[in-house]
mmCIF file of C-alpha atoms and ligand atoms in Angstrom:
data_model
loop_
_atom_site.group_PDB
_atom_site.id
_atom_site.type_symbol
_atom_site.label_atom_id
_atom_site.label_comp_id
_atom_site.label_asym_id
_atom_site.label_seq_id
_atom_site.Cartn_x
_atom_site.Cartn_y
_atom_site.Cartn_z
ATOM 1 C CA MET R 823 4.115 50.949 -17.939
ATOM 2 C CA ARG R 824 0.885 52.742 -18.757
ATOM 3 C CA LEU R 825 -1.905 50.652 -20.155
ATOM 4 C CA CYS R 826 -4.917 52.653 -21.293
ATOM 5 C CA ILE R 827 -7.706 50.327 -22.285
ATOM 6 C CA GLY R 828 -9.834 51.418 -25.195
ATOM 7 C CA ARG R 829 -11.912 50.243 -28.100
ATOM 8 C CA HIS R 830 -8.929 48.865 -30.017
ATOM 9 C CA ASP R 831 -8.284 46.411 -27.221
ATOM 10 C CA ALA R 832 -9.842 43.026 -26.631
ATOM 11 C CA LEU R 833 -10.003 40.998 -23.450
ATOM 12 C CA VAL R 834 -9.549 37.357 -24.421
ATOM 13 C CA LEU R 835 -10.563 34.987 -21.650
ATOM 14 C CA VAL R 836 -9.270 31.538 -22.482
ATOM 15 C CA ASP R 837 -11.144 28.398 -21.476
ATOM 16 C CA ILE R 838 -12.399 29.378 -18.018
ATOM 17 C CA GLN R 839 -14.446 26.185 -17.944
ATOM 18 C CA ASN R 840 -15.394 23.771 -15.178
ATOM 19 C CA ASP R 841 -13.232 20.929 -16.470
ATOM 20 C CA PHE R 842 -10.073 23.041 -16.123
ATOM 21 C CA CYS R 843 -10.907 24.010 -12.535
ATOM 22 C CA PRO R 844 -10.385 21.939 -9.374
ATOM 23 C CA GLY R 845 -12.901 19.064 -9.383
ATOM 24 C CA GLY R 846 -13.020 19.032 -13.188
ATOM 25 C CA ALA R 847 -11.742 16.390 -15.601
ATOM 26 C CA LEU R 848 -8.455 18.156 -16.443
ATOM 27 C CA PRO R 849 -7.832 20.579 -13.602
ATOM 28 C CA THR R 850 -5.198 23.279 -13.549
ATOM 29 C CA GLN R 851 -3.465 24.131 -10.280
ATOM 30 C CA ASP R 852 -5.798 26.468 -8.393
ATOM 31 C CA GLY R 853 -7.591 27.288 -11.650
ATOM 32 C CA ASP R 854 -10.667 28.856 -10.103
ATOM 33 C CA ALA R 855 -8.424 31.591 -8.687
ATOM 34 C CA VAL R 856 -8.542 33.160 -12.160
ATOM 35 C CA VAL R 857 -12.298 33.782 -11.878
ATOM 36 C CA PRO R 858 -12.214 36.871 -9.601
ATOM 37 C CA VAL R 859 -9.316 38.244 -11.664
ATOM 38 C CA ALA R 860 -11.279 37.702 -14.876
ATOM 39 C CA ASN R 861 -14.346 39.363 -13.331
ATOM 40 C CA ALA R 862 -12.310 42.433 -12.351
ATOM 41 C CA LEU R 863 -10.878 42.586 -15.879
ATOM 42 C CA LEU R 864 -14.357 42.205 -17.369
ATOM 43 C CA ALA R 865 -15.677 45.137 -15.349
ATOM 44 C CA CYS R 866 -12.917 47.489 -16.445
ATOM 45 C CA PHE R 867 -12.761 46.354 -20.079
ATOM 46 C CA ILE R 868 -16.529 46.650 -20.460
ATOM 47 C CA ALA R 869 -16.406 50.142 -18.925
ATOM 48 C CA GLN R 870 -13.738 51.179 -21.473
ATOM 49 C CA GLY R 871 -15.673 49.838 -24.442
ATOM 50 C CA ALA R 872 -13.247 47.024 -25.244
ATOM 51 C CA LEU R 873 -14.253 43.873 -27.102
ATOM 52 C CA ILE R 874 -14.869 40.875 -24.838
ATOM 53 C CA VAL R 875 -13.939 37.422 -26.154
ATOM 54 C CA ALA R 876 -14.283 34.114 -24.337
ATOM 55 C CA THR R 877 -12.826 30.981 -25.847
ATOM 56 C CA ARG R 878 -13.996 27.519 -24.882
ATOM 57 C CA ASP R 879 -12.607 24.071 -25.491
ATOM 58 C CA TRP R 880 -15.565 22.350 -27.156
ATOM 59 C CA HIS R 881 -14.758 18.767 -28.079
ATOM 60 C CA PRO R 882 -16.837 16.002 -29.633
ATOM 61 C CA ALA R 883 -17.102 12.931 -27.363
ATOM 62 C CA ASP R 884 -14.532 11.019 -29.437
ATOM 63 C CA HIS R 885 -11.888 13.738 -29.630
ATOM 64 C CA ILE R 886 -8.391 12.660 -30.640
ATOM 65 C CA SER R 887 -6.808 14.227 -27.544
ATOM 66 C CA PHE R 888 -8.705 11.867 -25.238
ATOM 67 C CA GLN R 889 -6.985 8.834 -23.676
ATOM 68 C CA GLN R 890 -9.695 6.542 -25.093
ATOM 69 C CA ARG R 891 -8.235 7.444 -28.510
ATOM 70 C CA GLY R 892 -4.602 7.245 -27.412
ATOM 71 C CA GLY R 893 -4.309 10.943 -26.653
ATOM 72 C CA PRO R 894 -2.702 12.596 -23.628
ATOM 73 C CA TRP R 895 -5.824 13.811 -21.806
ATOM 74 C CA PRO R 896 -8.804 12.374 -19.960
ATOM 75 C CA ALA R 897 -12.059 13.218 -21.728
ATOM 76 C CA HIS R 898 -12.801 16.890 -21.031
ATOM 77 C CA CYS R 899 -14.943 19.768 -22.271
ATOM 78 C CA VAL R 900 -17.303 17.534 -24.227
ATOM 79 C CA GLN R 901 -19.780 19.763 -26.082
ATOM 80 C CA GLY R 902 -22.844 20.504 -23.954
ATOM 81 C CA SER R 903 -21.537 18.851 -20.766
ATOM 82 C CA VAL R 904 -21.343 20.546 -17.363
ATOM 83 C CA GLY R 905 -17.562 20.285 -17.577
ATOM 84 C CA ALA R 906 -17.555 22.284 -20.776
ATOM 85 C CA ALA R 907 -19.641 25.109 -19.294
ATOM 86 C CA PHE R 908 -17.974 28.349 -18.300
ATOM 87 C CA HIS R 909 -17.239 28.591 -14.575
ATOM 88 C CA PRO R 910 -20.550 29.497 -12.894
ATOM 89 C CA GLU R 911 -19.076 32.579 -11.214
ATOM 90 C CA LEU R 912 -17.563 34.015 -14.393
ATOM 91 C CA GLN R 913 -19.520 37.193 -15.133
ATOM 92 C CA LEU R 914 -19.498 37.068 -18.907
ATOM 93 C CA PRO R 915 -21.673 39.752 -20.486
ATOM 94 C CA LYS R 916 -24.190 38.586 -23.067
ATOM 95 C CA GLU R 917 -22.333 40.588 -25.749
ATOM 96 C CA ALA R 918 -19.186 38.483 -25.255
ATOM 97 C CA PHE R 919 -17.950 36.871 -28.469
ATOM 98 C CA VAL R 920 -17.718 33.159 -27.669
ATOM 99 C CA VAL R 921 -15.153 31.183 -29.655
ATOM 100 C CA SER R 922 -15.511 27.398 -29.660
ATOM 101 C CA LYS R 923 -12.426 25.392 -30.585
ATOM 102 C CA GLY R 924 -11.284 21.801 -30.828
ATOM 103 C CA MET R 925 -14.501 20.796 -32.537
ATOM 104 C CA LEU R 926 -12.981 18.481 -35.140
ATOM 105 C CA ALA R 927 -12.734 14.926 -33.787
ATOM 106 C CA ASP R 928 -9.398 14.238 -35.448
ATOM 107 C CA GLU R 929 -7.509 17.442 -34.726
ATOM 108 C CA GLU R 930 -6.065 18.871 -31.506
ATOM 109 C CA ALA R 931 -6.531 22.607 -31.217
ATOM 110 C CA TYR R 932 -5.050 24.556 -28.331
ATOM 111 C CA SER R 933 -5.267 27.946 -30.012
ATOM 112 C CA GLY R 934 -8.338 30.131 -30.004
ATOM 113 C CA PHE R 935 -7.350 31.081 -33.572
ATOM 114 C CA GLN R 936 -7.290 27.560 -34.971
ATOM 115 C CA ARG R 937 -10.254 27.067 -37.349
ATOM 116 C CA THR R 938 -12.258 29.770 -35.619
ATOM 117 C CA PRO R 939 -13.588 33.200 -36.631
ATOM 118 C CA LEU R 940 -11.483 34.934 -33.934
ATOM 119 C CA HIS R 941 -9.024 36.735 -36.223
ATOM 120 C CA LEU R 942 -11.876 37.904 -38.478
ATOM 121 C CA GLU R 943 -13.873 39.221 -35.526
ATOM 122 C CA LEU R 944 -10.829 41.059 -34.162
ATOM 123 C CA GLN R 945 -10.197 42.608 -37.584
ATOM 124 C CA ARG R 946 -13.840 43.617 -37.939
ATOM 125 C CA ASN R 947 -13.537 45.447 -34.633
ATOM 126 C CA ARG R 948 -10.160 47.077 -35.489
ATOM 127 C CA ILE R 949 -8.511 45.402 -32.525
ATOM 128 C CA HIS R 950 -4.745 45.890 -32.195
ATOM 129 C CA ARG R 951 -4.033 44.551 -28.745
ATOM 130 C CA LEU R 952 -5.123 41.449 -26.851
ATOM 131 C CA PHE R 953 -5.152 41.067 -23.089
ATOM 132 C CA MET R 954 -5.305 37.415 -22.125
ATOM 133 C CA ALA R 955 -6.168 35.521 -18.993
ATOM 134 C CA GLY R 956 -7.476 32.028 -18.342
ATOM 135 C CA LEU R 957 -6.545 28.362 -18.557
ATOM 136 C CA ALA R 958 -4.280 26.529 -19.058
ATOM 137 C CA THR R 959 -1.149 28.692 -19.161
ATOM 138 C CA GLU R 960 1.097 26.218 -20.972
ATOM 139 C CA TYR R 961 -1.502 24.919 -23.445
ATOM 140 C CA CYS R 962 -4.310 27.119 -24.649
ATOM 141 C CA VAL R 963 -3.148 30.447 -23.218
ATOM 142 C CA ARG R 964 0.348 29.853 -24.607
ATOM 143 C CA GLN R 965 -0.799 28.858 -28.090
ATOM 144 C CA THR R 966 -3.451 31.576 -28.345
ATOM 145 C CA ALA R 967 -0.879 34.188 -27.296
ATOM 146 C CA LEU R 968 1.741 32.916 -29.777
ATOM 147 C CA ASP R 969 -0.796 32.859 -32.606
ATOM 148 C CA GLY R 970 -1.998 36.348 -31.689
ATOM 149 C CA LEU R 971 1.586 37.591 -31.934
ATOM 150 C CA ALA R 972 2.055 35.787 -35.252
ATOM 151 C CA PHE R 973 -1.062 37.521 -36.595
ATOM 152 C CA GLY R 974 0.496 40.850 -35.637
ATOM 153 C CA TYR R 975 -1.428 41.729 -32.476
ATOM 154 C CA ASN R 976 0.216 43.170 -29.409
ATOM 155 C CA VAL R 977 -0.314 40.603 -26.688
ATOM 156 C CA VAL R 978 -0.406 41.231 -22.952
ATOM 157 C CA VAL R 979 -0.776 38.192 -20.710
ATOM 158 C CA VAL R 980 -2.262 39.003 -17.319
ATOM 159 C CA GLU R 981 0.094 36.897 -15.274
ATOM 160 C CA ASP R 982 -2.009 36.674 -12.111
ATOM 161 C CA GLY R 983 -5.017 35.705 -14.232
ATOM 162 C CA VAL R 984 -3.595 32.461 -15.630
ATOM 163 C CA ARG R 985 -2.976 29.017 -14.135
ATOM 164 C CA GLY R 986 -1.273 25.940 -15.548
ATOM 165 C CA VAL R 987 -1.782 22.192 -15.453
ATOM 166 C CA GLU R 988 1.867 21.992 -14.303
ATOM 167 C CA SER R 989 2.360 18.306 -15.239
ATOM 168 C CA GLN R 990 6.013 19.257 -14.810
ATOM 169 C CA PRO R 991 6.427 21.966 -12.172
ATOM 170 C CA GLY R 992 7.390 25.203 -13.901
ATOM 171 C CA ASP R 993 5.553 24.477 -17.161
ATOM 172 C CA GLY R 994 3.368 27.554 -16.747
ATOM 173 C CA ASN R 995 6.283 29.911 -16.145
ATOM 174 C CA ARG R 996 8.261 28.420 -19.014
ATOM 175 C CA ALA R 997 5.312 29.062 -21.316
ATOM 176 C CA LEU R 998 5.128 32.689 -20.169
ATOM 177 C CA GLN R 999 8.848 33.065 -20.919
ATOM 178 C CA GLU R 1000 8.249 31.708 -24.393
ATOM 179 C CA VAL R 1001 5.436 34.187 -24.991
ATOM 180 C CA MET R 1002 7.736 37.027 -23.899
ATOM 181 C CA GLU R 1003 10.510 35.815 -26.186
ATOM 182 C CA ALA R 1004 8.012 35.929 -29.048
ATOM 183 C CA GLY R 1005 7.216 39.566 -28.241
ATOM 184 C CA GLY R 1006 4.410 39.341 -25.690
ATOM 185 C CA ILE R 1007 4.436 41.242 -22.453
ATOM 186 C CA LEU R 1008 3.247 40.375 -18.967
ATOM 187 C CA ALA R 1009 1.226 42.612 -16.697
ATOM 188 C CA ARG R 1010 -0.634 42.206 -13.444
ATOM 189 C CA ALA R 1011 -4.392 42.775 -13.302
ATOM 190 C CA ALA R 1012 -3.932 45.677 -10.863
ATOM 191 C CA GLU R 1013 -1.711 47.485 -13.398
ATOM 192 C CA VAL R 1014 -4.236 46.950 -16.176
ATOM 193 C CA CYS R 1015 -7.320 47.939 -14.165
ATOM 194 C CA LYS R 1016 -6.573 50.866 -11.926
HETATM 195 C C1 VGL N 805 -6.402 22.717 -22.825
HETATM 196 C C2 VGL N 805 -5.426 20.664 -22.564
HETATM 197 C C3 VGL N 805 -6.358 20.099 -23.403
HETATM 198 C C4 VGL N 805 -6.440 24.175 -22.456
HETATM 199 C C5 VGL N 805 -7.329 22.168 -23.677
HETATM 200 O O1 VGL N 805 -7.520 24.803 -22.555
HETATM 201 O O2 VGL N 805 -5.382 24.709 -22.081
HETATM 202 N N1 VGL N 805 -5.449 21.971 -22.278
HETATM 203 N N2 VGL N 805 -7.292 20.864 -23.956
HETATM 204 ZN ZN1 ZN N 806 -8.964 20.069 -24.930
#
């Protein structure tokens, strides 16, 4: 497969935030391993003039997904907290388009498209294809990829650049299968950035 990155492509880095990394409130398995992969992708996508997008989970302190409100998750990614910050080693350029999601207290939002300007920004930039990496494979990466496909984008998930929560072992891989069944493709970072 030949993947030539250009200005109709976007790199979408999903939720590479402290709370989803080891030591955070809702860690993925080995989540900080995505950081060097994301940095390599950033370097090559920036060099090719692609759009850079970074989503972040950005919850109010009383978000419905939190256990204190009967939800499934410990409190995580509370707006302005250290846990909600991007991983300190992630080399996001200042031009990156940052998409905050999950900001309504009473609504769960795993997708970077849900109540955000992401689709509009991609359209404004004539983007046709999305390359995704980040956290967590079976929640926000999965839903952002499925929504991207539903909006008509080509979606490539960088499989070595994602990690899952893996509450049930295999959840991450099952989510990747689902994305492929919906029309997404998988690639390794080394194939994308040569
Ligand atoms: C996520 C669980 C809860 C994610 C966000 O970014 O994948 N997972 N909130
Ligand atoms: Zn969340």
